[in-house]
PDB file of C-alpha atoms in Angstrom:
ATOM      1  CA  UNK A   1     -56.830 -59.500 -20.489  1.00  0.00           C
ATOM      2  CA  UNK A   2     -59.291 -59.212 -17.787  1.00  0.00           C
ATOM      3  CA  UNK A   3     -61.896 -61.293 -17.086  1.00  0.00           C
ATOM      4  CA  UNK A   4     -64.551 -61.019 -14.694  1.00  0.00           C
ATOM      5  CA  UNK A   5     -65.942 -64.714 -13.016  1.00  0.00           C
ATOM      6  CA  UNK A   6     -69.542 -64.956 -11.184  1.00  0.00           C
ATOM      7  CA  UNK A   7     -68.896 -68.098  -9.031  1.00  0.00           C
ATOM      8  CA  UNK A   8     -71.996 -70.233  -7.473  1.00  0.00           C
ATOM      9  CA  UNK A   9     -72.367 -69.757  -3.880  1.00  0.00           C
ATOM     10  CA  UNK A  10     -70.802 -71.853  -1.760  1.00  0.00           C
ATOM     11  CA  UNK A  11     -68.142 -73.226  -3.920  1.00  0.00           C
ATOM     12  CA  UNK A  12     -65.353 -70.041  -4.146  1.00  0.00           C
ATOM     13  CA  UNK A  13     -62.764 -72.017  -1.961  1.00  0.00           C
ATOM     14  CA  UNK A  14     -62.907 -75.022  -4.741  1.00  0.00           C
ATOM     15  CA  UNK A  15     -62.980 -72.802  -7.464  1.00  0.00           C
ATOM     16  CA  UNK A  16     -59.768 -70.841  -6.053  1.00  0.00           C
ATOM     17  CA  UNK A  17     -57.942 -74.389  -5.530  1.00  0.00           C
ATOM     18  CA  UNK A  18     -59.196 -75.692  -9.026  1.00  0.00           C
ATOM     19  CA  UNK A  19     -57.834 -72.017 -10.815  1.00  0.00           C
ATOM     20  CA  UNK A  20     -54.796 -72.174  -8.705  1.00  0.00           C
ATOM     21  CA  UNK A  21     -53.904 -76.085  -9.862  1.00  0.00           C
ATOM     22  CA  UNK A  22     -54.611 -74.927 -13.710  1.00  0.00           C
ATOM     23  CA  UNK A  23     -53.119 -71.099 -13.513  1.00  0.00           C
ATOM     24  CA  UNK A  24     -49.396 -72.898 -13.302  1.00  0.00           C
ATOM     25  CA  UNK A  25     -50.019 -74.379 -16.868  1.00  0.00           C
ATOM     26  CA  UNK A  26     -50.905 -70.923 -17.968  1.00  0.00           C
ATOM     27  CA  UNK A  27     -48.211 -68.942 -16.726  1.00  0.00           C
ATOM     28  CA  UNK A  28     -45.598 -71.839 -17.964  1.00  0.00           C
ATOM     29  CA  UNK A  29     -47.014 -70.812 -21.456  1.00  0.00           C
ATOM     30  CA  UNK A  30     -44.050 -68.816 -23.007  1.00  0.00           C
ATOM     31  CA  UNK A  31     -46.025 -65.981 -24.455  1.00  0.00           C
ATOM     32  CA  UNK A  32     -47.865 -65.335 -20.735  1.00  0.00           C
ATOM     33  CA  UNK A  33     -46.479 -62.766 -18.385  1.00  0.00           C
ATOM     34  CA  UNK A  34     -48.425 -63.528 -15.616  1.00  0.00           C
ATOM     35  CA  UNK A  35     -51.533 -63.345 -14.011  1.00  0.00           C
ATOM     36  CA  UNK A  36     -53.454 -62.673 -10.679  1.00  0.00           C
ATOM     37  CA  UNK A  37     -56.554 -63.965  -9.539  1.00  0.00           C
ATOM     38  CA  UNK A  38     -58.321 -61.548  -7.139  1.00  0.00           C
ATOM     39  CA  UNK A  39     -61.701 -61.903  -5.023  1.00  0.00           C
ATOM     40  CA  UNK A  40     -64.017 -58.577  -5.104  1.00  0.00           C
ATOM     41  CA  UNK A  41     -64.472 -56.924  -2.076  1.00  0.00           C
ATOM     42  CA  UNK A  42     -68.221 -55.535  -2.586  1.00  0.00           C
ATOM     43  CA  UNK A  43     -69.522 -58.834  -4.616  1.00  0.00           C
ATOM     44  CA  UNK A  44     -69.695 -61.761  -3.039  1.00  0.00           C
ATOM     45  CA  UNK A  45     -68.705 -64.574  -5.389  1.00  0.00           C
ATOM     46  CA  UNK A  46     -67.156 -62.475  -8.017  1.00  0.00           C
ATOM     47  CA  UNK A  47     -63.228 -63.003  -8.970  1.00  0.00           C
ATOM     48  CA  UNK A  48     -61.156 -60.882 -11.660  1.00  0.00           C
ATOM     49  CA  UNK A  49     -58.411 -62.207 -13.067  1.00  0.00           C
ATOM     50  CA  UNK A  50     -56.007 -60.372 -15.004  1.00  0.00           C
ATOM     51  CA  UNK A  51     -53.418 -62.092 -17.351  1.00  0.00           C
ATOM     52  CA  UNK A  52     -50.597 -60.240 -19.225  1.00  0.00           C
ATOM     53  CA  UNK A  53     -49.766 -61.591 -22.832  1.00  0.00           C
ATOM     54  CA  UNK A  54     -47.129 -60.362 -24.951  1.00  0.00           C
ATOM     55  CA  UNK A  55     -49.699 -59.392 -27.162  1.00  0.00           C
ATOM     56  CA  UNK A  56     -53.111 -60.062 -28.532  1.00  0.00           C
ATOM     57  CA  UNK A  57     -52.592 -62.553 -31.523  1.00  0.00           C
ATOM     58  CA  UNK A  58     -50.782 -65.222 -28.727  1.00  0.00           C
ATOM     59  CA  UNK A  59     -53.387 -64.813 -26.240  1.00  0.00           C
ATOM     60  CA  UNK A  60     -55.594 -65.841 -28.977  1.00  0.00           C
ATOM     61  CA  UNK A  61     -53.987 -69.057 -29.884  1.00  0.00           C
ATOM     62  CA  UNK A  62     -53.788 -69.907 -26.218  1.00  0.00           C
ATOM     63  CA  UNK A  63     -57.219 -69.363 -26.307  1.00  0.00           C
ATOM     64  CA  UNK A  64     -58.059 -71.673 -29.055  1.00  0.00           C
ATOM     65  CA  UNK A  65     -55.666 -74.361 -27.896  1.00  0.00           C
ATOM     66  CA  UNK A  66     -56.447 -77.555 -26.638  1.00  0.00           C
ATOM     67  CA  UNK A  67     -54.851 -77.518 -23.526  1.00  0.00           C
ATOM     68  CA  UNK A  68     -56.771 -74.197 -22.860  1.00  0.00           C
ATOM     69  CA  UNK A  69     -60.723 -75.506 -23.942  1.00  0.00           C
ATOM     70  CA  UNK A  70     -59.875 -78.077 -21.101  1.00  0.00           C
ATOM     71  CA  UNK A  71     -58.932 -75.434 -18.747  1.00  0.00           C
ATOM     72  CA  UNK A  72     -62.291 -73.976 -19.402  1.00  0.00           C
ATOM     73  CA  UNK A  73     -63.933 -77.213 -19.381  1.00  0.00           C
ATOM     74  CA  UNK A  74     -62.413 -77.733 -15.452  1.00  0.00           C
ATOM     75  CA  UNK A  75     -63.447 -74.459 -14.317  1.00  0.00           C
ATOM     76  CA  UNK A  76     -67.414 -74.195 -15.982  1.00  0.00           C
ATOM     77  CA  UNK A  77     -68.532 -76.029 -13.316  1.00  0.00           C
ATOM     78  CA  UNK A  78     -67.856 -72.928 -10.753  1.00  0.00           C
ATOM     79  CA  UNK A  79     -69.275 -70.405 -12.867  1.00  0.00           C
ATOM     80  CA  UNK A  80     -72.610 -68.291 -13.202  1.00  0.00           C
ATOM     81  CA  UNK A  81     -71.601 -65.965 -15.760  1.00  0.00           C
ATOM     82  CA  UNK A  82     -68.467 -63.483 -16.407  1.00  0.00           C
ATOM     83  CA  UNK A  83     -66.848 -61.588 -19.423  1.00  0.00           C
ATOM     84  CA  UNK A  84     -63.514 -60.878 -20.797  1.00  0.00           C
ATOM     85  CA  UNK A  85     -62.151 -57.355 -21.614  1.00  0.00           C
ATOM     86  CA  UNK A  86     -58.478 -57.246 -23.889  1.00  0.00           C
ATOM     87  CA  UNK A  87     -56.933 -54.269 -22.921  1.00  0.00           C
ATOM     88  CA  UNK A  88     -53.707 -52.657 -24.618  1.00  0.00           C
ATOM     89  CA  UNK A  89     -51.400 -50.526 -21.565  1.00  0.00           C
ATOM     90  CA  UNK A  90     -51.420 -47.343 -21.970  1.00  0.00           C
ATOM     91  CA  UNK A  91     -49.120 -45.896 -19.246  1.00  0.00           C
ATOM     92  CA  UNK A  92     -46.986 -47.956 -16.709  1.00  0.00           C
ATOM     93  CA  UNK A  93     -45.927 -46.797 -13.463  1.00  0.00           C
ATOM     94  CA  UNK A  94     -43.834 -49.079 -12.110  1.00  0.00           C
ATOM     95  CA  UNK A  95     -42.580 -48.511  -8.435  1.00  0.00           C
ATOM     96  CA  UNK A  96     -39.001 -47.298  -8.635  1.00  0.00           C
ATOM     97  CA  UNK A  97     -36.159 -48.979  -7.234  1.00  0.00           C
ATOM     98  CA  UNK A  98     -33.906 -47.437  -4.434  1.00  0.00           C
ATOM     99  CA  UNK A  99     -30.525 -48.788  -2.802  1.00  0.00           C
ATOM    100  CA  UNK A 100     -33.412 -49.226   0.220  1.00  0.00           C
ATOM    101  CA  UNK A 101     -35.534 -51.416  -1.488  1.00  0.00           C
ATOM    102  CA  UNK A 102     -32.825 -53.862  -3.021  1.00  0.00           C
TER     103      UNK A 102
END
């Protein structure tokens, strides 16, 4: 899932700290894989954040749950506007591992 956040001016460090303190219950969630929060380089006060589900149909629960709508409610403050794009991977290139590296 990616979703794309237009932050108001002037408030990106509290909306970092804010994501930050609520991303922990997200990625405790057993069906979540992970996700990243990144700040765009060529537009100011926009943040993508990508977060890997085991699949579509869990995300969506999540989505609908409780603990997620106040999530949301925490972070509407911050925004401007955004969207959300589910993607399915369709090739992985993970970075191999050498005798080096480990």
């Amino acid at each position: 899932m990616l979703l794309r956040a237009e932050i108001v001016a002037g408030l990106e460090v509290d909306f970092e700290q804010v994501w930050s303190g609520i991303g922990a219950a997200v990625t405790e969630h057993p069906d979540n894989l992970g996700q990243w929060l990144m700040r765009s380089r060529d537009e100011p006060g926009v943040y993508f954040i990508i977060s890997d589900w085991t699949n579509e149909e869990r995300f969506r629960a999540f989505e609908r749950s409780a603990a997620h709508i106040e999530h949301r409610r925490k972070l509407h403050p911050f925004r401007t506007g955004g969207s959300m794009t589910v993607m399915d991977v369709a090739a992985a290139l993970p970075k191999p591992v050498t005798e080096e590296s480990s």
